[in-house]
Short mmCIF file of C-alpha atoms in Angstrom, two decimals:
data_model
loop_
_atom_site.label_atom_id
_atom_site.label_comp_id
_atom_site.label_asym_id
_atom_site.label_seq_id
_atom_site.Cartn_x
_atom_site.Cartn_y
_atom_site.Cartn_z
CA UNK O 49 58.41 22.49 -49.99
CA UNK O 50 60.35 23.30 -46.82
CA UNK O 51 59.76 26.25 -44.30
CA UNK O 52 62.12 29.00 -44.93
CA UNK O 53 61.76 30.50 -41.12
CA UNK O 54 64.40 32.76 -39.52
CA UNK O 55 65.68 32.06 -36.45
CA UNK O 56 64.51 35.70 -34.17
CA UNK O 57 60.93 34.93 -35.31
CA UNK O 58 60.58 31.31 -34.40
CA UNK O 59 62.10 32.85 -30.56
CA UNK O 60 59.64 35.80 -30.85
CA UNK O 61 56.83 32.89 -31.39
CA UNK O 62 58.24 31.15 -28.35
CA UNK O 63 58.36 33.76 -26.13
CA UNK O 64 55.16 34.63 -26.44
CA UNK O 65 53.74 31.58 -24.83
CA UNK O 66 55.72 32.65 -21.41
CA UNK O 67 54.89 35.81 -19.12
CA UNK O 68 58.30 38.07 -19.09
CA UNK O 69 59.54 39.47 -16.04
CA UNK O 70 57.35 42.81 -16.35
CA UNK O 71 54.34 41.02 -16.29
CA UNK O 72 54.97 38.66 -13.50
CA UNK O 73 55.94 41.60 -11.32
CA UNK O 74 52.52 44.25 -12.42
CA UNK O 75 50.76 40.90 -11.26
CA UNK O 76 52.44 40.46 -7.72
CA UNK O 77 52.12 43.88 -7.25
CA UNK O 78 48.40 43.95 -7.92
CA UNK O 79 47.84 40.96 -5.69
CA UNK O 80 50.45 42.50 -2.78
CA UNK O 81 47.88 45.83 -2.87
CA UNK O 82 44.76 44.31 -2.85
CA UNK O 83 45.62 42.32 0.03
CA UNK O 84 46.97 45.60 1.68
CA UNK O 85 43.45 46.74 0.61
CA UNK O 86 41.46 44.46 2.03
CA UNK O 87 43.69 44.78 5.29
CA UNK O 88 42.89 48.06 6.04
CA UNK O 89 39.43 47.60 6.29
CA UNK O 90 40.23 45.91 9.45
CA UNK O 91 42.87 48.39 10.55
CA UNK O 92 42.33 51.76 12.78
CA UNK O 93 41.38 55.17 10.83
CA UNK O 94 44.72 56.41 11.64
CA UNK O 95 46.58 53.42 9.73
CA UNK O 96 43.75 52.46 7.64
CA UNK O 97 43.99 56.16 5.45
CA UNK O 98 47.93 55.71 3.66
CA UNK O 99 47.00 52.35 2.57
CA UNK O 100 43.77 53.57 1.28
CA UNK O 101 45.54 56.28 -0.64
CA UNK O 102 48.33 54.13 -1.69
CA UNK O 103 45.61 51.59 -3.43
CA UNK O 104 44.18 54.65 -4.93
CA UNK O 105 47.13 55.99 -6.30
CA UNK O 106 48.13 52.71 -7.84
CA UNK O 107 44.43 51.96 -9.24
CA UNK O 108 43.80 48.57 -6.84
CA UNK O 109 40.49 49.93 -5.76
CA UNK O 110 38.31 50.57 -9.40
CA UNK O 111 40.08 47.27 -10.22
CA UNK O 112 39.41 45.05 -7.67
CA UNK O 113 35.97 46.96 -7.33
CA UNK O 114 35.04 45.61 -10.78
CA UNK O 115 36.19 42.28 -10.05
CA UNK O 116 34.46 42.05 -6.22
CA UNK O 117 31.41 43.38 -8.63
CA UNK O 118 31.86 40.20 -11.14
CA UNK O 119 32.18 37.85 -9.25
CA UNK O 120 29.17 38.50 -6.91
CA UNK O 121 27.08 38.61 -9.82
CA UNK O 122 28.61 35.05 -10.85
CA UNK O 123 27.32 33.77 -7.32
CA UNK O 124 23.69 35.88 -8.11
CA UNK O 125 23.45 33.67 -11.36
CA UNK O 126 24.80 30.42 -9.24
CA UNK O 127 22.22 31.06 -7.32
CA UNK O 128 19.52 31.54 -9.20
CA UNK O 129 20.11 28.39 -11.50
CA UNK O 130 19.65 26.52 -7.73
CA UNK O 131 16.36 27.98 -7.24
CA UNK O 132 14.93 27.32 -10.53
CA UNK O 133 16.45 23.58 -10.27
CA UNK O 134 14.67 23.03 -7.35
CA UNK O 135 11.68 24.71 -8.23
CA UNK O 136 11.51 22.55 -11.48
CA UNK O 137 12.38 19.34 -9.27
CA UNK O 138 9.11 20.46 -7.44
CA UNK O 139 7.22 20.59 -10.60
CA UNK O 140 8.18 17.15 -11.62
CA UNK O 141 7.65 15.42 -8.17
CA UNK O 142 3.91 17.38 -8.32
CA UNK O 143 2.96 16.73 -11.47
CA UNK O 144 4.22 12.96 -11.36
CA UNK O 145 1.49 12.32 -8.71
CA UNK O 146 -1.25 13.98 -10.15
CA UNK O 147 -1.04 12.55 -13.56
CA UNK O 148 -4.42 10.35 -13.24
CA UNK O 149 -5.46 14.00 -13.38
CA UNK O 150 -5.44 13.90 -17.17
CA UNK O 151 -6.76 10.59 -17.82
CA UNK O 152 -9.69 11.79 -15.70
CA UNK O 153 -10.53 15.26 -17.68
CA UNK O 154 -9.87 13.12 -21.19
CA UNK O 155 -12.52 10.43 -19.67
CA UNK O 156 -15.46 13.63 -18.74
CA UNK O 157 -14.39 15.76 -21.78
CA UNK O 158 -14.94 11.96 -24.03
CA UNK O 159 -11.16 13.08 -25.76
CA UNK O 160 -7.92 11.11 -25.78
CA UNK O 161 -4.71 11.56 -26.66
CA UNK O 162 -4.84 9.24 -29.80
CA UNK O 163 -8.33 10.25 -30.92
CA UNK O 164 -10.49 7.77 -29.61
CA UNK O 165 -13.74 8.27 -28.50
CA UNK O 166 -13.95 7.45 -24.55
CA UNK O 167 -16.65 6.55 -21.93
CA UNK O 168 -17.80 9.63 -19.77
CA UNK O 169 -20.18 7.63 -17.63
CA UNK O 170 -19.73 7.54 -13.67
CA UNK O 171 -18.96 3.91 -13.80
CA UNK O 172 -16.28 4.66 -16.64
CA UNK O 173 -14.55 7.53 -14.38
CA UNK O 174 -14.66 5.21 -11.32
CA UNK O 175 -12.90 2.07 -12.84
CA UNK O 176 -10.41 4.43 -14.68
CA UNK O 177 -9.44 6.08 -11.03
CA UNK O 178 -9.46 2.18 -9.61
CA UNK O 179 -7.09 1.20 -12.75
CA UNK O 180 -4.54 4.31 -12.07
CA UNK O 181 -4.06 4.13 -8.21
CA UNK O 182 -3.19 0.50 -9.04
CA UNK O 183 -6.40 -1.14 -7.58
CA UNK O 184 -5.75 0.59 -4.50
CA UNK O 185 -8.66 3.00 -3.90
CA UNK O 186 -12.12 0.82 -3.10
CA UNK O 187 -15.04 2.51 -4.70
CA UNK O 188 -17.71 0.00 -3.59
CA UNK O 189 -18.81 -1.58 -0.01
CA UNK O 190 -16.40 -3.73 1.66
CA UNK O 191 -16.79 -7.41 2.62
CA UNK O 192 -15.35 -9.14 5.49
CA UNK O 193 -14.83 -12.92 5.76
CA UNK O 194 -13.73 -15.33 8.54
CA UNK O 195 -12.56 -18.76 7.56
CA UNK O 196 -12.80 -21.65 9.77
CA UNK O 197 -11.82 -25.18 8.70
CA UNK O 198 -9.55 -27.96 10.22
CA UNK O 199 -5.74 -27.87 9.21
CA UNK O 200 -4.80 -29.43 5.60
CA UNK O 201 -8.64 -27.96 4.58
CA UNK O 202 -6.97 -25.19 2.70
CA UNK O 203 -8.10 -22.21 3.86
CA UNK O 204 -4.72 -20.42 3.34
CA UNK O 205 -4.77 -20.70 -0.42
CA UNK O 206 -8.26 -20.13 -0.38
CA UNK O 207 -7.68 -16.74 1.26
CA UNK O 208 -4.89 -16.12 -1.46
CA UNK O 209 -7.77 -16.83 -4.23
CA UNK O 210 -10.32 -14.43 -2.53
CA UNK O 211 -7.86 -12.43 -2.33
CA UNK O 212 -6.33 -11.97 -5.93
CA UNK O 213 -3.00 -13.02 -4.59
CA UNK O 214 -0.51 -13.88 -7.19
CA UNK O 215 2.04 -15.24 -4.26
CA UNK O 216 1.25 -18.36 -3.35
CA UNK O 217 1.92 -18.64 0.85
CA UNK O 218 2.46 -22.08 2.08
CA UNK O 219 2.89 -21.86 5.94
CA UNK O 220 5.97 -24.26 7.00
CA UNK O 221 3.82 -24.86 10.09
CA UNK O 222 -0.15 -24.90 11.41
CA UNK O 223 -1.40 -21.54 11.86
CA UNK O 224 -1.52 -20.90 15.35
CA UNK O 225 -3.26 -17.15 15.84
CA UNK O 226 -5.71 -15.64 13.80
CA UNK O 227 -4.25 -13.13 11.05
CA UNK O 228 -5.56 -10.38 9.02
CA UNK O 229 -5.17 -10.07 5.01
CA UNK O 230 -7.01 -6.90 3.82
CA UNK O 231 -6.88 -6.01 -0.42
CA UNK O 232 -8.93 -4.28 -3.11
CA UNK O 233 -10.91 -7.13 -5.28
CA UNK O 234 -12.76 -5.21 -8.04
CA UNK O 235 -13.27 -1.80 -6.47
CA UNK O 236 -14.16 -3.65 -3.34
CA UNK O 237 -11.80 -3.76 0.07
CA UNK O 238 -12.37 -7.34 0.89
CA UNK O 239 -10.48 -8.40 4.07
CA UNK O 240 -9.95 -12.35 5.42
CA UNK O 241 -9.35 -13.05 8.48
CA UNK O 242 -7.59 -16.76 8.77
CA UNK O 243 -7.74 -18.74 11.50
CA UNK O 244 -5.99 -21.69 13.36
CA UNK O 245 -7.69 -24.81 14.05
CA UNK O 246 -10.62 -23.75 16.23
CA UNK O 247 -12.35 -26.72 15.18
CA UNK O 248 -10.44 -29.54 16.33
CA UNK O 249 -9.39 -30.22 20.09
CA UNK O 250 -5.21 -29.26 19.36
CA UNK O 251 -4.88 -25.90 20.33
CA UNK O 252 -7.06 -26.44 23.91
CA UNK O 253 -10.57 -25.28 25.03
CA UNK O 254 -8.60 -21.77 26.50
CA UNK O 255 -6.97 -21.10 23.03
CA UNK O 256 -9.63 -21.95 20.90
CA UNK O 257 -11.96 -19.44 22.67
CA UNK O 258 -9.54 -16.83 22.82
CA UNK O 259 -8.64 -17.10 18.69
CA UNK O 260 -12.12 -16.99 18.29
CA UNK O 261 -12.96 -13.84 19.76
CA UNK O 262 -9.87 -12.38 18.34
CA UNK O 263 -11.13 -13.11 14.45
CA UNK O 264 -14.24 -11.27 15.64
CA UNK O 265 -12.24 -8.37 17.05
CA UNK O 266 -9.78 -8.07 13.71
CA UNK O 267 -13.80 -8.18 11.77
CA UNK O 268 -15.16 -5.40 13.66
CA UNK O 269 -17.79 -4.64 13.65
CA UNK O 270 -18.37 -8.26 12.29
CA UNK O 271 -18.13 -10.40 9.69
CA UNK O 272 -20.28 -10.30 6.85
CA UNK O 273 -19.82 -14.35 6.30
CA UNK O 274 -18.11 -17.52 7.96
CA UNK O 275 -16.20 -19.90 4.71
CA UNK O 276 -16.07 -22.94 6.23
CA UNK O 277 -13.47 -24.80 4.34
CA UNK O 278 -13.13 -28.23 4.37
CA UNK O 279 -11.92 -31.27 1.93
CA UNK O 280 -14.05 -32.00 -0.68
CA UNK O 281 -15.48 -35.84 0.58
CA UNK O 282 -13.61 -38.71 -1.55
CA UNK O 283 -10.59 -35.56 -2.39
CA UNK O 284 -8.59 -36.92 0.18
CA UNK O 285 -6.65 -40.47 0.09
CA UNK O 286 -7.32 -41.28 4.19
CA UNK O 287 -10.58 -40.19 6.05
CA UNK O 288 -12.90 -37.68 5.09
CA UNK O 289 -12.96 -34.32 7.17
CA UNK O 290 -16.19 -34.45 9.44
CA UNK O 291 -18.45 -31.51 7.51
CA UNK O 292 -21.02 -32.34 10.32
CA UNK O 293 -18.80 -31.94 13.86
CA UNK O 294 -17.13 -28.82 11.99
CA UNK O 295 -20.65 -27.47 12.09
CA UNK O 296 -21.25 -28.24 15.31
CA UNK O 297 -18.40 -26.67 16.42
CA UNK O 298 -18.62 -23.75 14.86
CA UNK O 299 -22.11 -23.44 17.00
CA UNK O 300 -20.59 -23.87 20.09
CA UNK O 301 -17.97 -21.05 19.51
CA UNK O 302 -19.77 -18.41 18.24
CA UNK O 303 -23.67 -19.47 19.27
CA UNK O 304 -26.69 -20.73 16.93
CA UNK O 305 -27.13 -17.02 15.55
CA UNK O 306 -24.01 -18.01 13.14
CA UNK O 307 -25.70 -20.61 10.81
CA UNK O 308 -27.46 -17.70 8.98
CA UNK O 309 -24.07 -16.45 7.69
CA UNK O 310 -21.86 -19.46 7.52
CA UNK O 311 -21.07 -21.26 3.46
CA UNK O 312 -19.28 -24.23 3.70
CA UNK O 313 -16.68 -24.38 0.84
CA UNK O 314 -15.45 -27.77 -0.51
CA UNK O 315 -11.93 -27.97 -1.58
CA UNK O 316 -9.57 -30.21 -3.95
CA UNK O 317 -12.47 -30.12 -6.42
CA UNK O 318 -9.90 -31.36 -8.87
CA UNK O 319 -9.45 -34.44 -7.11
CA UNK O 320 -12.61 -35.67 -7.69
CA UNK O 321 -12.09 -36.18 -11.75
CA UNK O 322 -13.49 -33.72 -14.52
CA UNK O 323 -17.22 -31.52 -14.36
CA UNK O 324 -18.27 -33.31 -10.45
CA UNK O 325 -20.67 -30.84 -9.26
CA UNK O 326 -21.97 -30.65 -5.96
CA UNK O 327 -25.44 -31.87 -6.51
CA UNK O 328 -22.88 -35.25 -7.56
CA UNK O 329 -21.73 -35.17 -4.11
CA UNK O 330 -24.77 -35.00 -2.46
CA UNK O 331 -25.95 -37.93 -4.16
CA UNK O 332 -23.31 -40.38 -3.76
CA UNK O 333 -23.18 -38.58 0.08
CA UNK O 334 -23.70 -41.00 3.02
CA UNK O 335 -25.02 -38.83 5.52
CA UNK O 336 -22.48 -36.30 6.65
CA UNK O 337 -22.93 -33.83 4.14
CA UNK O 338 -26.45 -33.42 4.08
CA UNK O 339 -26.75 -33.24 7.78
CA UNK O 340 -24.22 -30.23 7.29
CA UNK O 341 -25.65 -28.55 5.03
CA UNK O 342 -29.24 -28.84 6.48
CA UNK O 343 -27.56 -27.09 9.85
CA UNK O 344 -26.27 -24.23 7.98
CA UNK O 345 -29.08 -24.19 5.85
CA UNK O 346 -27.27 -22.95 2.95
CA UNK O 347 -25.77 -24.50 -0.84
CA UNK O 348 -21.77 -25.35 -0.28
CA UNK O 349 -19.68 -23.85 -2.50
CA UNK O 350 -17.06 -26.61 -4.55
CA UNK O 351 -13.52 -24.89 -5.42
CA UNK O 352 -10.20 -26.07 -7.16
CA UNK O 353 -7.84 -24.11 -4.63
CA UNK O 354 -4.64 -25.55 -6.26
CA UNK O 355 -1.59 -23.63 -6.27
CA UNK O 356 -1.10 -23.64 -10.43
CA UNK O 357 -5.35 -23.31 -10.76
CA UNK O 358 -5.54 -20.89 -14.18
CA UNK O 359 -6.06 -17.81 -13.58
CA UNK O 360 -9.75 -17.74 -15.22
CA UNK O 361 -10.37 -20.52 -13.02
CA UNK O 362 -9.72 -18.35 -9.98
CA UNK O 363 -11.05 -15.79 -11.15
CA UNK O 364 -14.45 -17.58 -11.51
CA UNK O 365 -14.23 -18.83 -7.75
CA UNK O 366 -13.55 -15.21 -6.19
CA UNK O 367 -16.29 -13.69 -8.39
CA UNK O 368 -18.71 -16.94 -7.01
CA UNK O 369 -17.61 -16.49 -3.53
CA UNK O 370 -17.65 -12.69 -3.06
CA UNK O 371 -21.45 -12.72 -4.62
CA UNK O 372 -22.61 -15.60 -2.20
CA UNK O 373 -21.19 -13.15 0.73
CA UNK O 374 -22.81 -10.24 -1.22
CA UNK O 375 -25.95 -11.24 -0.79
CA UNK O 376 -25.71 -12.91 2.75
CA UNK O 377 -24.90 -9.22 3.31
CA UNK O 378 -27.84 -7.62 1.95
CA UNK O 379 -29.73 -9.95 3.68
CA UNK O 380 -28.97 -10.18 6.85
CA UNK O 381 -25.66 -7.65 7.43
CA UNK O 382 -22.57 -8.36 9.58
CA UNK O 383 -22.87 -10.98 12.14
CA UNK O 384 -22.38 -9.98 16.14
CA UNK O 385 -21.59 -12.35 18.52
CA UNK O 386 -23.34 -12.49 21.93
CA UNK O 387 -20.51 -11.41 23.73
CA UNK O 388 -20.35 -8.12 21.51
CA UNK O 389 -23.62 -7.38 22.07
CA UNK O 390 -23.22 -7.69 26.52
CA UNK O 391 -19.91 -5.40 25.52
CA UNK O 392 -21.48 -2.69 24.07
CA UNK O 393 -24.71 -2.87 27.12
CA UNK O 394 -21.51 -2.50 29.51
CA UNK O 395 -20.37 0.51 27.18
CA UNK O 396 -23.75 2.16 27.50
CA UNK O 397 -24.42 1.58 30.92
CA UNK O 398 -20.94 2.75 32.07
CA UNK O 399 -21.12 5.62 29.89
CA UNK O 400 -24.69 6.47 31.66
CA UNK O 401 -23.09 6.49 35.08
CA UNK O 402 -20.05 8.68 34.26
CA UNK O 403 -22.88 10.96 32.20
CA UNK O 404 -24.48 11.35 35.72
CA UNK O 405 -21.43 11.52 37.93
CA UNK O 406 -20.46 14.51 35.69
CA UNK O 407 -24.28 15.75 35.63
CA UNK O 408 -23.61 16.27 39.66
CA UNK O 409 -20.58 17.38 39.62
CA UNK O 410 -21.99 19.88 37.04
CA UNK O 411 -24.55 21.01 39.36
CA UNK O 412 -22.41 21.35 42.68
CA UNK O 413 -20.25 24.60 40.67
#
């Protein structure tokens, strides 16, 4: 079927689409008088009044009254969509950091979101605010630890095992000040302070002295236990590490008072072949050992502290460790080192004097 369409209506159609001359004109004109509008606000009264009654005449004003009107609401709504973006912004942000609040009224209220019964005892509450701040927030005492050993002992993996570290650190070079490693071990803040060879005679008499009252300073007030960390005696292919003279020189750094809070730690347990305990080692022991552990008067502690060591395995020593220290604490508390104690008499005696110099000064107004 074809379209029988005459030839004016198919031109009517097309002229539609376009504005004629009349409208194009009307729309210049109402642009040229607004402008002349908006002018005169800016003009003199005496110039400012035929423009005003020209736009009047010619119906500018109601127009572009309505349309000043329209589009200020526009901006009103503009705004307000801002407002109520940023306000709901704010409610996200607040409600993103408080959302342990909800595990925590489920866990006292004994509801959960997919009907399960829950614990509402204290211990329940305080593990579920450990597990949601990410293991962050200690809810029991802290322990702090000091470990001593001569270099290749490995006390830098050991203090990644106490530690719960899942990044295994292997310096490039000796350790040559002390450092400070603080984390959260089971609800507990457990912080391990590693040191360089204080031990052995290659950092220097001067050094050695000065690393070892810096450990005590990054342990203030002092540390609840001393790891010393040596090899493991037939773990190593050349000479044993000297339990006995690391003893002793422990002593002579930090006085006699430390052998009530110092657990030796034998490492490279794996080494030594499958189940060898360290009532084995003491057995087959020539001398050294025994003499060590009769100084420090105290069980050592055998570890596997190798780098791919399962994680149970770890988890085992860290739980073993941290309850030795545990109860060194509750025994005999943090240690304090001589020198802390003439510190704190300076303290108190130069606090007296400035107490009195104050007292008189007091006195004299």
């Amino acid at each position: 079927m074809e379209c029988q369409c005459e030839k004016n209506d198919s031109d009517d159609a097309v002229s539609g689409w376009w504005l004629n001359g009349n409208s194009v004109q009307m729309g210049a004109f109402t642009v040229v008088g607004y402008l002349l509008y908006r002018f005169s606000q800016t003009l003199p009264a005496l110039i400012r009044w035929p423009i005003r009654l020209f736009c009047s005449l010619t119906g500018l004003s109601a127009l572009w009254s309505w349309v000043s009107r329209l589009v200020g609401t526009l901006r009103g709504i503009q705004s307000l969509f801002k407002w109520l973006s940023r306000v709901w912004k704010f409610v996200v942000a607040f409600s993103s950091k408080f959302k342990w609040l909800v595990a925590v009224v489920r866990a006292i209220t004994g509801s959960s979101g997919d009907g399960a019964e829950s614990g509402t005892t204290p211990a329940n509450i305080l593990n579920l605010l450990s597990d949601l701040s990410g293991g962050s927030c200690p809810t029991k005492p802290g322990l702090r630890l000091i470990l001593l050993g001569p270099t290749g002992g490995g006390r830098t993996s050991l203090a990644d095992t106490v530690l719960g570290s899942s990044e295994t650190k292997s310096p490039m070079s000796p350790l040559m000040e002390s450092t400070k490693q603080r984390s959260v071990v089971d609800g507990r803040e457990v912080t391990v302070i590693d040191t360089p060879d204080l031990l052995g005679p290659s950092l220097g008499n001067k050094k050695r002295a000065k690393e070892a009252l810096r450990s005590l300073q990054l342990a203030s007030p002092g540390p609840h236990a001393f790891l010393l960390v040596i090899q493991a005696p037939g773990s190593s292919m050349g000479i044993d590490q000297d339990a006995t003279q690391a003893i002793q020189a422990t002593l002579e750094l930090f006085g006699h008072e430390v052998t009530g809070h110092v657990i030796i730690v034998l490492t490279h347990a794996d080494r030594l072949g499958p189940r060898r305990t360290v009532d084995q080692l003491l057995d087959v022991d020539t001398g050294d050992l025994r003499r060590a552990v009769s100084l420090c008067g105290k069980r050592p502690e055998l570890v596997d502290n190798r780098p791919d060591c399962p994680a149970e395995a770890q988890s085992a020593t860290r739980r073993q460790l941290l309850g030795r220290v545990m109860e060194m604490k509750e025994l005999r508390g943090h240690f304090i080192h001589e020198l802390q104690r003439s510190e704190d008499r300076i303290r108190e005696e130069l606090l007296a004097d400035m107490a009195s110099v104050l007292a008189r000064k007091l006195g004299r107004t």
